[in-house]
mmCIF file of C-alpha atoms and ligand atoms in Angstrom:
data_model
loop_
_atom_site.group_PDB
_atom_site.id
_atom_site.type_symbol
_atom_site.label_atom_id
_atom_site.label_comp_id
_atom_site.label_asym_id
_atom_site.label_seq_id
_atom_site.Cartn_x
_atom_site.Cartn_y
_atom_site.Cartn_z
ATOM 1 C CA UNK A 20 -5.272 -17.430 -5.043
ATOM 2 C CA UNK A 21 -3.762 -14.659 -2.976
ATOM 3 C CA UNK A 22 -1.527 -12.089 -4.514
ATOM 4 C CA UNK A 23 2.198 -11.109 -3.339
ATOM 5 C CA UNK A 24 3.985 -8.079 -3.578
ATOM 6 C CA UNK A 25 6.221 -6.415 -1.367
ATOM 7 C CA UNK A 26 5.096 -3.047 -2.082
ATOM 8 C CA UNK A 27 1.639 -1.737 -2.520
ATOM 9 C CA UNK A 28 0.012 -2.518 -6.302
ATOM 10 C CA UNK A 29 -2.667 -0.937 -8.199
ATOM 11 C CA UNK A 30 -4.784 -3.167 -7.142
ATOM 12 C CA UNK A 31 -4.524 -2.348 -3.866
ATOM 13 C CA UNK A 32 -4.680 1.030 -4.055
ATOM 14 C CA UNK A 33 -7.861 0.852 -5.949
ATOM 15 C CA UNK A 34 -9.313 -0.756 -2.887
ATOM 16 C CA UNK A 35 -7.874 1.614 -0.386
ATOM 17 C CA UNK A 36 -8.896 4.574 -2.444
ATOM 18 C CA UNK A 37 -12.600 3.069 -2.524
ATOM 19 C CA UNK A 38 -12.943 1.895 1.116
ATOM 20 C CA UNK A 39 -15.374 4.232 3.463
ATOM 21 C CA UNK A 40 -15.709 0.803 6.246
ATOM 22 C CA UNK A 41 -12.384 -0.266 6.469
ATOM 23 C CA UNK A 42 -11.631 -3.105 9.607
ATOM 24 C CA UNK A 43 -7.742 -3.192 10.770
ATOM 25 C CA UNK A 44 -6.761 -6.919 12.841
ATOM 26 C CA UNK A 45 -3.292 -5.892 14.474
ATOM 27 C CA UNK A 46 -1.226 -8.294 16.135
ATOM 28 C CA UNK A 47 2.188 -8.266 17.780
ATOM 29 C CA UNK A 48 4.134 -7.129 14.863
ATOM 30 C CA UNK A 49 2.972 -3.736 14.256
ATOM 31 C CA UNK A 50 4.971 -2.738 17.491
ATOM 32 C CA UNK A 51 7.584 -4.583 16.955
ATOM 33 C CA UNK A 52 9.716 -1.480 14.596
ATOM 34 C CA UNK A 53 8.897 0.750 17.970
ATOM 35 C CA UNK A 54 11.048 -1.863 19.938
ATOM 36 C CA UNK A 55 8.509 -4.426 21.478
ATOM 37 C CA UNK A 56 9.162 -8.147 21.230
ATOM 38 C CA UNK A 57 6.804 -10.248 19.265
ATOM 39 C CA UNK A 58 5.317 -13.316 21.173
ATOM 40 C CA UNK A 59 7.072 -15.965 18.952
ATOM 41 C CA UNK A 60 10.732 -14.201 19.421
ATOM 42 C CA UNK A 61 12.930 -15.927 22.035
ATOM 43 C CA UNK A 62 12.865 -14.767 25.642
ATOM 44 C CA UNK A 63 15.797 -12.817 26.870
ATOM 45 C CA UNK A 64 16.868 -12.503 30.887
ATOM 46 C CA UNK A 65 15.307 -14.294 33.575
ATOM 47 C CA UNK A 66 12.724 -15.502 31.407
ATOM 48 C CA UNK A 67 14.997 -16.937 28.449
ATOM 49 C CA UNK A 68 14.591 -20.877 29.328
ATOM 50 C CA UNK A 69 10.559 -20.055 29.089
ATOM 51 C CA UNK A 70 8.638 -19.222 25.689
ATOM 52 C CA UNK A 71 5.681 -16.617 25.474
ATOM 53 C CA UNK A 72 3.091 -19.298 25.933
ATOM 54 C CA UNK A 73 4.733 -20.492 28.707
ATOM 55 C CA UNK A 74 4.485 -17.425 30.418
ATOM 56 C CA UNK A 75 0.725 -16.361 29.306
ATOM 57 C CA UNK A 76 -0.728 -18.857 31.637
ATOM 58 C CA UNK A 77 -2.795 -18.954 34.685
ATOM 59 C CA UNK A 78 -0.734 -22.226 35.497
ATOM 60 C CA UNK A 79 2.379 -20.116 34.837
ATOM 61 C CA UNK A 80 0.995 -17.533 37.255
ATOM 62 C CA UNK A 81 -0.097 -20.013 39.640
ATOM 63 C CA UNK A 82 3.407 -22.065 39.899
ATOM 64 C CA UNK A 83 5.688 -19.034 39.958
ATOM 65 C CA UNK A 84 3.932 -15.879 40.161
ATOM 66 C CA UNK A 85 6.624 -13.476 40.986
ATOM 67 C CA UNK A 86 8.048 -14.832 37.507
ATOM 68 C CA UNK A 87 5.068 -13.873 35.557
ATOM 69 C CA UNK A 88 4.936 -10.838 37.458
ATOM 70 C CA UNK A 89 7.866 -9.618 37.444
ATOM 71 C CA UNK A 90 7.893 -10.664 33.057
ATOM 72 C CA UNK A 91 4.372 -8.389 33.104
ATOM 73 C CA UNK A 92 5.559 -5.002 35.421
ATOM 74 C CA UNK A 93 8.765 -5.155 32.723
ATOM 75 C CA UNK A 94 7.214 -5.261 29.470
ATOM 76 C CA UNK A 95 4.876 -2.910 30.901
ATOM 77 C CA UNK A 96 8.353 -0.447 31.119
ATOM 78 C CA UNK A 97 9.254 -1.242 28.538
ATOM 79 C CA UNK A 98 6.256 -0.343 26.338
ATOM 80 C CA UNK A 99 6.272 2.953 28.416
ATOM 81 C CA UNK A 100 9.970 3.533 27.119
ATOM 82 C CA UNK A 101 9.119 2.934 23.350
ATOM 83 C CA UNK A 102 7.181 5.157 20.984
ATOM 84 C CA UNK A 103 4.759 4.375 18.043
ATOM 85 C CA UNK A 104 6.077 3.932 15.055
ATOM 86 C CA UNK A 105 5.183 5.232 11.209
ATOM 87 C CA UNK A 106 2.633 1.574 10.673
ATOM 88 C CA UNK A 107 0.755 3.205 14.162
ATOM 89 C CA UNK A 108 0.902 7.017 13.208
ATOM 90 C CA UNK A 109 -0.818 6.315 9.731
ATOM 91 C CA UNK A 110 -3.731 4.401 10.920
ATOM 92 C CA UNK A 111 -4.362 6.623 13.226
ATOM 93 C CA UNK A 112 -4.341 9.904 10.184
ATOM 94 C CA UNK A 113 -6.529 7.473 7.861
ATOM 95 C CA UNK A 114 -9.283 7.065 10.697
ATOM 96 C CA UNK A 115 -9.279 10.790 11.164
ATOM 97 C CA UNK A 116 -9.598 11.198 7.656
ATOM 98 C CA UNK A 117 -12.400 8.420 6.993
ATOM 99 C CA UNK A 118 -14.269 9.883 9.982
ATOM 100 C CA UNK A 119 -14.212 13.225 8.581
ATOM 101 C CA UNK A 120 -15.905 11.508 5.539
ATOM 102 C CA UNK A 121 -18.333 9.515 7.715
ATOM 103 C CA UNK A 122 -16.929 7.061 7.371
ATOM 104 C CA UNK A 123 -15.054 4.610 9.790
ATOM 105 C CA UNK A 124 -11.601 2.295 10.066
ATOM 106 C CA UNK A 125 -11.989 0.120 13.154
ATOM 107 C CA UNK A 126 -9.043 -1.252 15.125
ATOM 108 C CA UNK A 127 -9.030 -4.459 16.485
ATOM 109 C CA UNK A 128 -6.163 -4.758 18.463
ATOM 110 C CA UNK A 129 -4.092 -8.269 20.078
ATOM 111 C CA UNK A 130 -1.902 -6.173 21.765
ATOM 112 C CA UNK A 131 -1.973 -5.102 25.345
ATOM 113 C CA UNK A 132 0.242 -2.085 24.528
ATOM 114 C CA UNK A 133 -1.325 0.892 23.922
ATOM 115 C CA UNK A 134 0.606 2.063 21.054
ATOM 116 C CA UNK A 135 -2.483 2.764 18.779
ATOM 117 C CA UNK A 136 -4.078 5.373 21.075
ATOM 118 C CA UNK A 137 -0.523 7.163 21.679
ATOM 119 C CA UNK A 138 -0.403 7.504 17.736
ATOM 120 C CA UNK A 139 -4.060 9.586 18.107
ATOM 121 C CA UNK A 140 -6.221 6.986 17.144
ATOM 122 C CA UNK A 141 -9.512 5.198 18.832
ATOM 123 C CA UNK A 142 -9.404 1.190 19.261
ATOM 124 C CA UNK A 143 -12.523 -0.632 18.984
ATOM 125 C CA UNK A 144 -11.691 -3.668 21.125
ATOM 126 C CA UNK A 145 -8.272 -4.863 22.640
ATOM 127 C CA UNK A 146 -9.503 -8.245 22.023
ATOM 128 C CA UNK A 147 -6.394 -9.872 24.488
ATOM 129 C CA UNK A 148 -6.681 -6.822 27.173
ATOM 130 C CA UNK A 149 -4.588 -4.118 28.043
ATOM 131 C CA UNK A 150 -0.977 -4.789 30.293
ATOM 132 C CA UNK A 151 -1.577 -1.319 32.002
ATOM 133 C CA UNK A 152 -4.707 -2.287 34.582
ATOM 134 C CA UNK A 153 -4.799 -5.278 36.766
ATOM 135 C CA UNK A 154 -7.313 -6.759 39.096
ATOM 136 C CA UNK A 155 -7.349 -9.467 42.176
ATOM 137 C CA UNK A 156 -6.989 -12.658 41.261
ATOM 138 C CA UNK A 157 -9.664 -13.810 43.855
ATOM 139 C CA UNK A 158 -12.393 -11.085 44.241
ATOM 140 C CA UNK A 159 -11.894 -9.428 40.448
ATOM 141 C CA UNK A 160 -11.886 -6.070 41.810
ATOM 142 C CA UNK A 161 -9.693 -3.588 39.746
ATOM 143 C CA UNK A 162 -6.244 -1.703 41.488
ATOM 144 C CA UNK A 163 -4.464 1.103 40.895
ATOM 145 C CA UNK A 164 -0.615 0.752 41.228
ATOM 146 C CA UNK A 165 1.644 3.084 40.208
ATOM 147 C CA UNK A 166 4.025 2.506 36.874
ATOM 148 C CA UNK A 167 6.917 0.197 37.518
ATOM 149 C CA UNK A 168 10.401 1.372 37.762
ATOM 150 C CA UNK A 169 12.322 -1.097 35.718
ATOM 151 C CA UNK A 170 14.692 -0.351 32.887
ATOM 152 C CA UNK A 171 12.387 -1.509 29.605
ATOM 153 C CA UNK A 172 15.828 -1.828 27.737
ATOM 154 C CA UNK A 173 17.592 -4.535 30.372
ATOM 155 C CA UNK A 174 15.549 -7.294 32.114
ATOM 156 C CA UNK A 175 16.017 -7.095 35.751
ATOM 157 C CA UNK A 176 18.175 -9.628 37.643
ATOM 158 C CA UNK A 177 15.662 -10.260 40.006
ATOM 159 C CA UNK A 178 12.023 -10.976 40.214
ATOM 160 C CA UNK A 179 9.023 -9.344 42.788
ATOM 161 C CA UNK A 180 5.931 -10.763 44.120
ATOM 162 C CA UNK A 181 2.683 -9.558 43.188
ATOM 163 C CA UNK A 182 1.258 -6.742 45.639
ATOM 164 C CA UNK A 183 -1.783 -7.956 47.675
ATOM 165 C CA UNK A 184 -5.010 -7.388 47.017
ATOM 166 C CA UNK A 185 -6.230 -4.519 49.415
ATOM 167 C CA UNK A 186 -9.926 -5.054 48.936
ATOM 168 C CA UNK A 187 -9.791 -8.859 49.680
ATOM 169 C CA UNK A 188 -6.968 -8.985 51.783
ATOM 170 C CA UNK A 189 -6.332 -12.762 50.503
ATOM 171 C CA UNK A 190 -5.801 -12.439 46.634
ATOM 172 C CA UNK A 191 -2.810 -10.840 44.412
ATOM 173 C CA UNK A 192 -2.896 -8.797 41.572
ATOM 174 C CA UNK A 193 -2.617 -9.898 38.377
ATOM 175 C CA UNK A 194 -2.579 -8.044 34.853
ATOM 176 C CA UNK A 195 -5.751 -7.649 32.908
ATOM 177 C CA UNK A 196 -4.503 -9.963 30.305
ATOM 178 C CA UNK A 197 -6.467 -12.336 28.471
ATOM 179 C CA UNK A 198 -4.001 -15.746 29.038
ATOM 180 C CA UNK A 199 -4.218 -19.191 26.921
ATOM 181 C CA UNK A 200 -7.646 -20.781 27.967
ATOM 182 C CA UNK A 201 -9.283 -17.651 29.120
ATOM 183 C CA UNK A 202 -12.464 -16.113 27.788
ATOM 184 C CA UNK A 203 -11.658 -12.837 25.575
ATOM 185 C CA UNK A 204 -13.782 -10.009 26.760
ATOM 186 C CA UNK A 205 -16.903 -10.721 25.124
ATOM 187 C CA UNK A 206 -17.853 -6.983 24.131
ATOM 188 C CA UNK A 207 -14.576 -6.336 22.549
ATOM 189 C CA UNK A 208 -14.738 -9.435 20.752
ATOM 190 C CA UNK A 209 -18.700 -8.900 19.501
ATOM 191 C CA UNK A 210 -17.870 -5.193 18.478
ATOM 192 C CA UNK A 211 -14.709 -6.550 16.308
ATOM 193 C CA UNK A 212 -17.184 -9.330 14.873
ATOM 194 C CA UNK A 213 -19.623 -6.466 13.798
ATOM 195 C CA UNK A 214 -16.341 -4.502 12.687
ATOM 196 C CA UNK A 215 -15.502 -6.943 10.223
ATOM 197 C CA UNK A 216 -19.052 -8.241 9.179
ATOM 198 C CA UNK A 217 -19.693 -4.301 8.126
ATOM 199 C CA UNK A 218 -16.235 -2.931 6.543
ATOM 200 C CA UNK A 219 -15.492 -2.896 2.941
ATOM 201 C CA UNK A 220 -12.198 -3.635 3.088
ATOM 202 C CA UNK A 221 -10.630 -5.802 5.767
ATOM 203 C CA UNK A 222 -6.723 -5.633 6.848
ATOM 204 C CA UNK A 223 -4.620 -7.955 9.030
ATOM 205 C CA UNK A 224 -1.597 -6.503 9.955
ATOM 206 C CA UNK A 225 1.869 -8.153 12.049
ATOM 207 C CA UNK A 226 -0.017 -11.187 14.039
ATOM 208 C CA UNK A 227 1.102 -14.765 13.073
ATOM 209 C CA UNK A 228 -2.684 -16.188 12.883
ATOM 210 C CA UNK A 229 -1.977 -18.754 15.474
ATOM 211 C CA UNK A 230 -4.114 -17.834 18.270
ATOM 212 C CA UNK A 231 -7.635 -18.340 18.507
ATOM 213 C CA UNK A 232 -10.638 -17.283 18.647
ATOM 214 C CA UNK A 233 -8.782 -13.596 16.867
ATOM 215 C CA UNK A 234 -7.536 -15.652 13.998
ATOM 216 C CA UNK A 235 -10.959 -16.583 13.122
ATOM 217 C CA UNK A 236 -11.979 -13.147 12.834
ATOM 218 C CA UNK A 237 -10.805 -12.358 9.187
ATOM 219 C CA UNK A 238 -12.874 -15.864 7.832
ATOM 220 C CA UNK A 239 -15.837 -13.188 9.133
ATOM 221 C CA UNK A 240 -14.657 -11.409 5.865
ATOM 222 C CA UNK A 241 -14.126 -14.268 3.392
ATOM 223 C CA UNK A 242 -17.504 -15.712 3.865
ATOM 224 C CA UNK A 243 -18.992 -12.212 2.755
ATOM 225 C CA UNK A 244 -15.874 -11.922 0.271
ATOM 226 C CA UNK A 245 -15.324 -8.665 1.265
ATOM 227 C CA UNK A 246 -11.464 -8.002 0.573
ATOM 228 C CA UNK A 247 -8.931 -9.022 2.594
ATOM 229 C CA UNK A 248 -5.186 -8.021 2.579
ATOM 230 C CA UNK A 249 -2.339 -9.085 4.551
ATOM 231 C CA UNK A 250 0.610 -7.108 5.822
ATOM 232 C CA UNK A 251 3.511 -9.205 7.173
ATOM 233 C CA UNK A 252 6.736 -9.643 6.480
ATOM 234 C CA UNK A 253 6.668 -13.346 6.441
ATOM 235 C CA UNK A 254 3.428 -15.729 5.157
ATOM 236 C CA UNK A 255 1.356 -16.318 8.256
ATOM 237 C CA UNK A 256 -1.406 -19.310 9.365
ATOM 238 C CA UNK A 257 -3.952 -16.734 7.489
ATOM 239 C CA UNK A 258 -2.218 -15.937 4.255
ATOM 240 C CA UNK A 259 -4.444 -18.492 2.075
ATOM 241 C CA UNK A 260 -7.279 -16.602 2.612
ATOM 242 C CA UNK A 261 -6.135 -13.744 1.769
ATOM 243 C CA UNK A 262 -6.782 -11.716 -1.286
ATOM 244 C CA UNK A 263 -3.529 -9.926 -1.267
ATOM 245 C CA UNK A 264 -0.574 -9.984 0.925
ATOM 246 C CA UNK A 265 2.010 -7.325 0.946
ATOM 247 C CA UNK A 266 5.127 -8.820 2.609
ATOM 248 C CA UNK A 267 7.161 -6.477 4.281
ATOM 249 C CA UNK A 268 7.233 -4.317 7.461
ATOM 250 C CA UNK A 269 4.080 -2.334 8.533
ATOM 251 C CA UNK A 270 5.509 0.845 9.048
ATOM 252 C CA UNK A 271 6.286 1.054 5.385
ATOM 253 C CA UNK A 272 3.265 -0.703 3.840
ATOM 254 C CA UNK A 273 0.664 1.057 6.042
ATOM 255 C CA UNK A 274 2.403 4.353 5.240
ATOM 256 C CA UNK A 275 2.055 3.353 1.769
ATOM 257 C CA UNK A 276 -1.160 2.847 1.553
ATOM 258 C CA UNK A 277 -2.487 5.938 3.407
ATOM 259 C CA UNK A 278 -0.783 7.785 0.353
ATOM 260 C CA UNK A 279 -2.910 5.624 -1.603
ATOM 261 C CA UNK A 280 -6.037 6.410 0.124
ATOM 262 C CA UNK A 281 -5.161 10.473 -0.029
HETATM 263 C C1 BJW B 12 5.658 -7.951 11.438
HETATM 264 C C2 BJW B 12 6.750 -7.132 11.591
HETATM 265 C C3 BJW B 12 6.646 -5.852 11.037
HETATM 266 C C4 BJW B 12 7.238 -8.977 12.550
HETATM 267 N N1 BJW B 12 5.526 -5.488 10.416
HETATM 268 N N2 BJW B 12 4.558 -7.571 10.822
HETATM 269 C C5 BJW B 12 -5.613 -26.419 22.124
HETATM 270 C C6 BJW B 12 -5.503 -26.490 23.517
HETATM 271 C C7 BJW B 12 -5.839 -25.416 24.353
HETATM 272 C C8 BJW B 12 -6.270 -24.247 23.813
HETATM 273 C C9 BJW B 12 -6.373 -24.185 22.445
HETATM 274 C C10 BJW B 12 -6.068 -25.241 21.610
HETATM 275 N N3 BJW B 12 -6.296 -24.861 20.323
HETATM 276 C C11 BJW B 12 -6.729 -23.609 20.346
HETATM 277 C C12 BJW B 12 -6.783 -23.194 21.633
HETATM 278 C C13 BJW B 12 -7.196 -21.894 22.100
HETATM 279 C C14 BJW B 12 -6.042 -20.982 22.361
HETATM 280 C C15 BJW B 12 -5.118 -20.913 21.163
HETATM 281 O O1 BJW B 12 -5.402 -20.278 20.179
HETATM 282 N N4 BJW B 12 -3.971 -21.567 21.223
HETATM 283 C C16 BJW B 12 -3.048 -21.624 20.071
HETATM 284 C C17 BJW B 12 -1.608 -21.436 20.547
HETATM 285 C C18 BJW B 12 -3.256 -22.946 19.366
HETATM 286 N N5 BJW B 12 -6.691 -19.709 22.604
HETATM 287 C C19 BJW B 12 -7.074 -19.365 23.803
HETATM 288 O O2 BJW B 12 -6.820 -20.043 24.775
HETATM 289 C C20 BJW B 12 -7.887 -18.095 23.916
HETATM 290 N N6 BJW B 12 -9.051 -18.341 24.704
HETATM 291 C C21 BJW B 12 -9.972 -19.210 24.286
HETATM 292 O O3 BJW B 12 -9.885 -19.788 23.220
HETATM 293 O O4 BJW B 12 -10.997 -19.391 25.183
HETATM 294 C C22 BJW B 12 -11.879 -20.488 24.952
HETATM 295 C C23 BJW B 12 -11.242 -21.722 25.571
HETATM 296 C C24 BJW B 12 -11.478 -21.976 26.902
HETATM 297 C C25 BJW B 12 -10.916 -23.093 27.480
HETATM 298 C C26 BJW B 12 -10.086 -23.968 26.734
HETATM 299 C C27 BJW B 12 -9.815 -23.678 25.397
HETATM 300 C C28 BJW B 12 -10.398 -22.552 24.821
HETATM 301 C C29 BJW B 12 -7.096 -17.002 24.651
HETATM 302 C C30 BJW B 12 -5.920 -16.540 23.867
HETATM 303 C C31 BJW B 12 -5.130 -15.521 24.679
HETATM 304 C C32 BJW B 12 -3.854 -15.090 23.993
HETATM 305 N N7 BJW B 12 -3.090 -14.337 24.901
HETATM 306 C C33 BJW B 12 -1.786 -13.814 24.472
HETATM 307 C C34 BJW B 12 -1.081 -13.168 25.697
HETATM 308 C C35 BJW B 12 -1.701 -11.825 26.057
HETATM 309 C C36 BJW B 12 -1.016 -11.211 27.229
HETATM 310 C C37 BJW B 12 0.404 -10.822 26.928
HETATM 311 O O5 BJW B 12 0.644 -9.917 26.121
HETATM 312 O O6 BJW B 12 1.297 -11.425 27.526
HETATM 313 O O7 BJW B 12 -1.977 -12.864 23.411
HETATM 314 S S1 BJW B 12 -0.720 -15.044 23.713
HETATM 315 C C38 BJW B 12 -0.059 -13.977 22.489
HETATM 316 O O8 BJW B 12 -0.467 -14.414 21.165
HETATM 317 C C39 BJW B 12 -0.729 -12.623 22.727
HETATM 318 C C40 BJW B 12 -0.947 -12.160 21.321
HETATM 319 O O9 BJW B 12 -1.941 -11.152 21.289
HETATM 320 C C41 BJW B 12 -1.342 -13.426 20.607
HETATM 321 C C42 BJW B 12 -1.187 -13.363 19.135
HETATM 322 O O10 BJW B 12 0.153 -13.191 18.772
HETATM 323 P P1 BJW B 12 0.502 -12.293 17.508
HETATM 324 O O11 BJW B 12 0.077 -10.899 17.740
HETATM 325 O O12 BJW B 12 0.010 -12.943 16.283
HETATM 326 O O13 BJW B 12 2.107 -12.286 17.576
HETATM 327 P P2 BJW B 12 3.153 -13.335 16.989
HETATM 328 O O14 BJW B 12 4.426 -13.092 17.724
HETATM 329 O O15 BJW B 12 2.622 -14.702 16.955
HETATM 330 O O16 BJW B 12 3.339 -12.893 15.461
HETATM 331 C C43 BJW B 12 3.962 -11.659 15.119
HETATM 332 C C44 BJW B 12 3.812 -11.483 13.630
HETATM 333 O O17 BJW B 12 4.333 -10.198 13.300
HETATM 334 C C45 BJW B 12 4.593 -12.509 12.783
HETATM 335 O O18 BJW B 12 3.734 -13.030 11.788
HETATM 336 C C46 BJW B 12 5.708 -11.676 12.163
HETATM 337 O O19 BJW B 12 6.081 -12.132 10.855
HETATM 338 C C47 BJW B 12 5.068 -10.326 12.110
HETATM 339 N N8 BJW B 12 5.994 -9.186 12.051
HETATM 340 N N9 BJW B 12 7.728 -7.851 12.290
HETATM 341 C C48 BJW B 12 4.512 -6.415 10.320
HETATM 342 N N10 BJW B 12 7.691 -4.999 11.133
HETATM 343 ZN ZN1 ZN B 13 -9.184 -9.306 46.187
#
């Protein structure tokens, strides 16, 4: 039966304070107090008739890819405009401070923003890619492009075609994204699996739980019933098997519990 509180318990503590392998599953909402959408939050601008999932699709690419572009080279400002925030800053101090230990706290990241590093801290896999490098859509070979201008604050009123592939000559450039029916990387993915299957403690932090095959990655901890705690201000698809969850924003929890772990 999982526990709720909205601010860190004893119990909780305890297990921070004993954890030398701890495993951290981050999802959408521990970036979303620096200022970046989540994926279920309405659309605003020239994508507000579409949803997330409508956009995160090689169909959506394929049937209007200046839209999808244009919704990619803008978030992509945007997360260059925003900063980490207080949830990112203390993982990042309680992996230095585990390391220093030897010991470890792995991050497993959904997010293609690269919040986590800018905080000081090493990611183990960004299991759905990163929204910074992009690659042909025909011949897979990687581009450089330099950062889009857009104002992250305002959508644009207009949208831009993908650049052409300059290898290829026939394919454009895409984001290295990992959209609905694509394979995750499968080192990332294996590396967060090993992650999980070794770590005393297990967290999952801001994702909804809904998308698979990351949601599945905490069960990796219930089978072994190695401890697993929830931070999220709202119950999720994964709060029943969670041992605890601590409802309320991750800047505040995460904070919380890196006191703990002091
Ligand atoms: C806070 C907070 C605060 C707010 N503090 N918390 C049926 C048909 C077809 C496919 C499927 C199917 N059933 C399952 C599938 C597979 C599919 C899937 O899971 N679909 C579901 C929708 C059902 N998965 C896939 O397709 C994956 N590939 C795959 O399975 O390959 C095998 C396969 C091949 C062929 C056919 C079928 C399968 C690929 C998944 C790729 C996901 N990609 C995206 C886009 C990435 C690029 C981009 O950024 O645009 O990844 S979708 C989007 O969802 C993004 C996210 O990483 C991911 C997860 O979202 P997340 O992080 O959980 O965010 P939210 O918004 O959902 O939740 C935010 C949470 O934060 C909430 O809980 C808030 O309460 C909380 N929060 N403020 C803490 N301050
Ligand atoms: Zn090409």
């Amino acid at each position: 039966m999982v526990k709720e509180s909205e601010a860190i318990t004893d119990d909780v503590a305890e297990l921070v304070t004993s954890a030398h392998r701890v495993a951290v599953l981050t999802g959408a909402g521990i970036s979303a107090e620096s200022g970046v959408p989540t994926f279920r939050e309405a659309q605003t601008g020239l994508w507000e008739r579409f949803s997330a999932e409508d956009l995160a699709t090689v169909e959506a690419f394929e049937n209007d890819p200046a839209l999808v572009w244009t919704w990619y080279r803008w978030r992509q400002s945007l997360i260059q405009a925003v900063e980490p925030n207080p949830g990112h800053a203390a993982l990042a101090d309680w992996q230095a401070r585990l390391r220093a230990r030897q010991g470890e706290l792995s991050i497993i990241t959904q997010n293609v923003d690269d919040l986590h590093e800018r905080a000081g801290a090493e990611v183990l896999g960004h299991l759905h890619g990163s929204i910074f490098t992009h690659r042909c859509v025909d011949c897979a070979e990687p581009a450089e492009l330099p950062a889009p201008q857009y104002n992250g604050f305002e959508p644009p009123a207009e949208s831009e075609h993908p650049p052409p592939c300059a290898v290829c000559g026939h394919g454009v450039l895409r984001p290295n994204v990992v959209w609905f029916a694509e394979m995750l990387p499968a080192e990332a993915f294996e590396d967060a699996s090993a992650a999980i299957r070794s770590a005393d403690l297990v967290l999952v932090v801001g994702t909804s739980g809904i998308v698979q095959p990351a949601a599945s990655l905490p069960l990796l901890a219930m089978e072994r019933r190695t401890p697993l705690v929830e931070v999220n201000p709202e119950p999720t698809e994964l709060t029943e098997v969670m041992d605890y969850s601590l409802r309320g924003p991750s800047g505040t929890l995460l904070a919380q519990m890196v006191q703990a772990s002091r």
